Short mmCIF file of C-alpha atoms in Angstrom, two decimals:
data_model
loop_
_atom_site.label_atom_id
_atom_site.label_comp_id
_atom_site.label_asym_id
_atom_site.label_seq_id
_atom_site.Cartn_x
_atom_site.Cartn_y
_atom_site.Cartn_z
CA MET A 1 -31.13 -29.34 39.48
CA THR A 2 -27.37 -29.03 39.95
CA ILE A 3 -25.64 -26.43 42.06
CA ALA A 4 -24.11 -24.92 38.92
CA SER A 5 -27.51 -24.49 37.24
CA GLU A 6 -28.95 -22.94 40.43
CA GLN A 7 -26.14 -20.40 40.44
CA VAL A 8 -26.67 -19.52 36.78
CA ASP A 9 -30.44 -19.13 37.37
CA GLU A 10 -29.76 -16.86 40.36
CA TRP A 11 -27.99 -14.41 38.06
CA THR A 12 -30.58 -14.60 35.22
CA VAL A 13 -27.74 -15.05 32.74
CA GLY A 14 -30.15 -16.00 29.96
CA THR A 15 -31.59 -12.45 30.06
CA LEU A 16 -28.58 -11.23 28.09
CA ASP A 17 -28.66 -11.15 24.29
CA LEU A 18 -25.05 -12.22 23.85
CA ASP A 19 -24.80 -11.07 20.23
CA ALA A 20 -26.09 -7.61 21.17
CA TYR A 21 -23.47 -7.38 23.92
CA LEU A 22 -20.68 -8.54 21.62
CA GLY A 23 -21.81 -6.01 19.05
CA ARG A 24 -21.67 -3.27 21.67
CA ILE A 25 -18.02 -4.05 22.45
CA GLY A 26 -16.98 -4.98 18.90
CA GLN A 27 -16.19 -8.64 19.53
CA SER A 28 -17.10 -11.99 17.98
CA ARG A 29 -17.84 -15.29 19.69
CA ALA A 30 -14.62 -17.13 20.52
CA THR A 31 -13.73 -20.43 22.17
CA PRO A 32 -12.84 -19.84 25.84
CA SER A 33 -9.12 -19.35 26.40
CA ALA A 34 -6.86 -17.00 28.34
CA ALA A 35 -6.14 -15.05 25.15
CA ALA A 36 -9.84 -14.76 24.27
CA LEU A 37 -10.68 -13.70 27.83
CA ARG A 38 -8.05 -10.98 27.64
CA GLU A 39 -9.53 -9.59 24.42
CA LEU A 40 -13.07 -9.80 25.78
CA ALA A 41 -12.27 -7.91 28.99
CA LYS A 42 -10.20 -5.28 27.17
CA ALA A 43 -12.92 -4.70 24.60
CA HIS A 44 -15.53 -4.31 27.34
CA ILE A 45 -13.49 -1.67 29.17
CA LEU A 46 -12.64 0.25 26.00
CA ALA A 47 -16.28 0.33 24.89
CA ILE A 48 -18.32 0.86 28.07
CA PRO A 49 -17.48 3.73 30.45
CA PHE A 50 -17.40 3.72 34.22
CA GLU A 51 -19.89 6.34 35.42
CA ASN A 52 -22.29 7.16 38.26
CA VAL A 53 -24.69 9.64 36.66
CA ASP A 54 -27.83 7.80 37.81
CA VAL A 55 -26.54 7.59 41.38
CA VAL A 56 -25.84 11.33 41.47
CA LEU A 57 -29.30 12.05 40.05
CA GLY A 58 -30.94 9.73 42.59
CA GLN A 59 -32.64 7.78 39.81
CA HIS A 60 -30.70 4.51 39.67
CA LYS A 61 -33.06 1.71 38.63
CA GLY A 62 -31.04 -0.96 40.43
CA ILE A 63 -28.68 -3.70 39.39
CA ALA A 64 -31.06 -6.33 38.03
CA LEU A 65 -29.43 -7.66 34.88
CA GLU A 66 -32.29 -6.54 32.63
CA ASP A 67 -31.84 -2.94 33.84
CA VAL A 68 -28.08 -3.15 33.40
CA ILE A 69 -28.50 -4.44 29.85
CA GLY A 70 -30.92 -1.67 28.98
CA LYS A 71 -28.41 1.00 29.97
CA LEU A 72 -24.98 -0.47 29.19
CA VAL A 73 -25.89 -2.41 26.04
CA GLY A 74 -28.94 -0.58 24.76
CA ARG A 75 -27.60 2.95 25.23
CA SER A 76 -24.32 4.88 25.06
CA ARG A 77 -24.08 4.76 28.82
CA GLY A 78 -21.97 3.04 31.44
CA GLY A 79 -22.25 2.17 35.09
CA TYR A 80 -20.24 1.23 38.14
CA CYS A 81 -18.85 -2.06 39.41
CA TYR A 82 -22.08 -4.00 40.02
CA GLU A 83 -23.35 -3.16 36.55
CA HIS A 84 -20.09 -3.88 34.74
CA GLY A 85 -19.40 -7.02 36.75
CA SER A 86 -22.83 -8.59 36.37
CA LEU A 87 -22.94 -7.84 32.64
CA PHE A 88 -19.48 -9.25 31.93
CA ALA A 89 -20.11 -12.31 34.11
CA ALA A 90 -23.31 -13.13 32.21
CA ALA A 91 -21.55 -12.81 28.86
CA ALA A 92 -18.58 -14.89 29.99
CA GLU A 93 -20.83 -17.67 31.30
CA GLN A 94 -22.81 -17.76 28.07
CA LEU A 95 -19.50 -18.08 26.22
CA GLY A 96 -18.56 -21.08 28.36
CA TYR A 97 -16.31 -19.64 31.06
CA SER A 98 -16.57 -20.59 34.72
CA VAL A 99 -17.15 -17.36 36.67
CA ARG A 100 -16.97 -16.65 40.39
CA ARG A 101 -18.50 -13.36 41.53
CA LEU A 102 -16.51 -11.80 44.36
CA VAL A 103 -16.35 -8.72 46.56
CA ALA A 104 -13.28 -6.66 47.49
CA ARG A 105 -12.36 -4.15 50.17
CA VAL A 106 -11.19 -0.97 48.44
CA GLN A 107 -8.05 0.68 49.88
CA PRO A 108 -7.74 -1.83 52.73
CA GLN A 109 -4.86 0.14 54.24
CA LYS A 110 -7.35 2.96 54.85
CA ASN A 111 -10.17 0.68 56.07
CA GLY A 112 -12.10 1.23 52.87
CA PRO A 113 -15.53 -0.40 52.42
CA TYR A 114 -16.02 -4.06 51.54
CA THR A 115 -18.28 -3.24 48.60
CA HIS A 116 -16.46 -3.61 45.27
CA MET A 117 -17.67 -6.29 42.84
CA THR A 118 -14.93 -8.15 40.99
CA LEU A 119 -14.67 -11.51 39.24
CA ALA A 120 -12.54 -14.64 39.11
CA VAL A 121 -12.80 -16.31 35.70
CA GLU A 122 -11.18 -19.62 34.78
CA ALA A 123 -9.40 -19.87 31.43
CA ASP A 124 -6.92 -22.51 30.28
CA GLY A 125 -7.15 -24.09 33.72
CA VAL A 126 -6.04 -20.91 35.55
CA GLN A 127 -8.13 -18.53 37.63
CA HIS A 128 -7.88 -14.89 36.48
CA LEU A 129 -8.87 -11.69 38.23
CA VAL A 130 -11.16 -9.83 35.82
CA ASP A 131 -12.00 -6.36 37.11
CA VAL A 132 -13.97 -4.59 34.40
CA GLY A 133 -15.72 -2.32 36.91
CA PHE A 134 -12.76 -0.76 38.70
CA GLY A 135 -12.89 2.53 36.82
CA ALA A 136 -9.63 3.65 35.26
CA GLY A 137 -7.78 0.71 36.78
CA MET A 138 -7.38 -2.68 35.13
CA LEU A 139 -7.54 -3.11 31.37
CA VAL A 140 -6.79 -6.85 31.08
CA PRO A 141 -7.17 -9.93 33.32
CA MET A 142 -4.45 -11.02 35.75
CA PRO A 143 -3.67 -14.67 36.57
CA LEU A 144 -4.30 -15.46 40.23
CA VAL A 145 -0.65 -16.27 40.88
CA ASP A 146 1.20 -14.89 43.87
CA GLY A 147 3.53 -12.12 42.71
CA ALA A 148 2.14 -11.96 39.18
CA VAL A 149 2.83 -8.55 37.59
CA VAL A 150 0.78 -7.44 34.59
CA ASP A 151 1.02 -4.17 32.69
CA GLN A 152 -2.31 -2.37 32.82
CA ALA A 153 -2.36 0.22 30.03
CA GLY A 154 1.17 1.27 31.03
CA TRP A 155 0.81 1.03 34.80
CA PRO A 156 2.26 -2.16 36.41
CA HIS A 157 -0.14 -4.03 38.71
CA ARG A 158 0.64 -6.96 40.98
CA LEU A 159 -1.33 -9.67 42.79
CA VAL A 160 -0.08 -10.79 46.19
CA ALA A 161 -1.43 -13.74 48.19
CA ASP A 162 -1.91 -12.96 51.88
CA GLY A 163 -3.38 -15.99 53.65
CA ASP A 164 -6.94 -16.37 52.36
CA TRP A 165 -6.78 -12.89 50.88
CA TRP A 166 -5.46 -11.56 47.61
CA ARG A 167 -4.25 -7.98 47.31
CA LEU A 168 -4.32 -6.06 44.03
CA GLN A 169 -1.49 -3.53 43.98
CA LYS A 170 -0.36 -0.73 41.68
CA LYS A 171 3.25 0.39 41.34
CA GLU A 172 3.69 4.04 42.23
CA GLY A 173 7.30 5.14 41.94
CA GLU A 174 9.32 2.44 43.67
CA ASP A 175 6.47 1.36 45.95
CA TRP A 176 3.45 -0.90 45.57
CA THR A 177 0.12 0.50 46.81
CA ASP A 178 -2.85 -1.70 47.70
CA LEU A 179 -5.89 -0.94 45.55
CA HIS A 180 -8.19 -3.57 46.98
CA ALA A 181 -8.19 -6.93 48.78
CA PHE A 182 -10.49 -9.88 48.17
CA THR A 183 -11.04 -13.55 48.94
CA LEU A 184 -12.34 -16.22 46.57
CA THR A 185 -15.58 -16.65 48.53
CA PRO A 186 -18.41 -16.49 45.97
CA MET A 187 -21.19 -13.98 46.56
CA HIS A 188 -24.94 -14.22 46.01
CA ARG A 189 -27.09 -11.76 44.11
CA ILE A 190 -28.65 -10.41 47.33
CA ASP A 191 -25.17 -9.51 48.63
CA TYR A 192 -24.68 -7.03 45.80
CA GLU A 193 -28.14 -5.59 46.36
CA VAL A 194 -27.03 -4.70 49.90
CA TYR A 195 -23.69 -3.27 48.72
CA HIS A 196 -25.41 -1.31 45.95
CA HIS A 197 -27.90 0.19 48.39
CA TYR A 198 -25.06 1.54 50.54
CA THR A 199 -22.95 2.68 47.62
CA SER A 200 -25.79 4.45 45.83
CA THR A 201 -27.50 6.11 48.82
CA HIS A 202 -25.18 6.57 51.81
CA PRO A 203 -23.91 10.15 52.22
CA ARG A 204 -20.37 8.88 52.85
CA SER A 205 -20.29 6.81 49.68
CA PRO A 206 -17.75 8.20 47.17
CA PHE A 207 -20.42 8.01 44.46
CA THR A 208 -23.38 9.91 45.92
CA GLY A 209 -21.90 13.38 46.30
CA GLN A 210 -20.10 13.98 43.02
CA LEU A 211 -19.97 12.96 39.39
CA VAL A 212 -17.41 10.23 38.61
CA VAL A 213 -16.67 9.17 35.04
CA MET A 214 -13.56 7.16 34.14
CA ARG A 215 -12.03 5.88 30.91
CA LEU A 216 -8.86 3.84 30.42
CA GLU A 217 -6.93 2.98 27.28
CA GLU A 218 -3.35 2.15 26.45
CA GLY A 219 -1.13 4.86 27.91
CA LEU A 220 -3.99 7.12 28.94
CA SER A 221 -6.35 7.54 31.90
CA ARG A 222 -9.12 10.14 31.76
CA LYS A 223 -11.38 11.00 34.68
CA LEU A 224 -14.10 13.52 35.42
CA VAL A 225 -14.41 13.79 39.20
CA GLY A 226 -16.77 16.54 40.28
CA GLU A 227 -15.84 19.40 37.98
CA GLU A 228 -12.20 18.33 37.56
CA PHE A 229 -11.13 16.66 34.32
CA ILE A 230 -7.95 14.69 35.04
CA VAL A 231 -5.70 13.24 32.34
CA GLU A 232 -2.86 10.95 33.43
CA ARG A 233 -0.13 9.08 31.58
CA PRO A 234 2.23 6.30 32.74
CA ASP A 235 5.26 8.63 32.63
CA GLY A 236 3.77 10.63 35.49
CA ILE A 237 2.40 13.52 33.44
CA LYS A 238 -0.90 14.71 34.94
CA GLU A 239 -3.14 17.51 33.70
CA THR A 240 -6.17 18.83 35.59
CA THR A 241 -8.70 21.31 34.23
CA LYS A 242 -12.09 22.48 35.50
CA ILE A 243 -15.10 21.83 33.30
CA PRO A 244 -17.67 24.65 33.32
CA PRO A 245 -21.37 23.74 33.04
CA GLU A 246 -21.51 24.76 29.38
CA ARG A 247 -18.81 22.16 28.59
CA LEU A 248 -20.31 19.31 30.61
CA ASP A 249 -22.31 17.64 27.84
CA ALA A 250 -19.40 17.75 25.38
CA THR A 251 -17.00 16.38 28.00
CA LEU A 252 -19.33 13.52 28.88
CA ARG A 253 -19.65 12.67 25.19
CA GLU A 254 -15.84 12.65 24.88
CA LEU A 255 -15.94 10.05 27.68
CA ASP A 256 -18.64 8.07 25.77
CA VAL A 257 -21.51 8.99 28.09
CA VAL A 258 -24.52 10.28 26.12
CA LEU A 259 -27.38 11.64 28.22
CA THR A 260 -30.94 12.45 27.24
CA GLU A 261 -31.99 16.11 27.35
CA ASP A 262 -33.88 15.43 30.57
CA GLU A 263 -30.92 13.69 32.23
CA LEU A 264 -28.56 16.48 31.23
CA ALA A 265 -30.95 19.17 32.50
CA LYS A 266 -31.27 17.41 35.87
CA LEU A 267 -27.51 16.97 36.12
CA LEU A 268 -26.80 20.62 35.32
CA LYS A 269 -29.07 21.69 38.19
CA ILE A 270 -26.74 20.04 40.71
CA TYR A 271 -23.41 20.18 38.87
CA PRO A 272 -20.72 20.09 40.16
CA GLY A 273 -22.44 18.98 43.38
#
């Protein structure tokens, strides 16, 4: 058995029904290329929301690929980075891309945790950062080229090489702010199990104490954080409104998160948290 086949088996890539996934995001099979990768990542982000409902409810089933598929492909639900990343990686590998699963330190300037799952995917002979699980952040891949600037739904982002590290930055006014930092060291499945355990259970995790739902599209970022619904545009316009309990279900549906009656009832008992 080759190293490559061992790595694929570790991630149970064959568990994914590729056609079902492509149907979920409205895409067709395409020969691997940088252009096809861009469309695949964009379609994934536009179709599948970033959300932490199961973490808040204390009922997350885990990040095994079969569980991720059941929620993100089989239902009108989303997930957070480990779910998005593992799902996209499996689809990309089935389509013929070479994928490296990575981990990043969020907000490194503030000593943020080293827990975020991201991906490096090769297309047309170039490694690309593909970050489908970074909430309302990246919409399309970025070539791993020092100084590369790519428009992300209207917000410029930049990659900067720093020794063995890469820093993903976002332009805010005239300044560039670090969003996360990562190396190209590939991770193993057990690594994400450890990160997920912290992220989904630790009281200081940003995802255990409040609802977080994020959607990104061209020129528009929408977020529900706690009870605050935040709408932002690239020109700096920002609107924040509070969502009362009676509007929670409708707001979640606007963000493409559809809960069962039982899930909604449980969430309303602790909303806003």
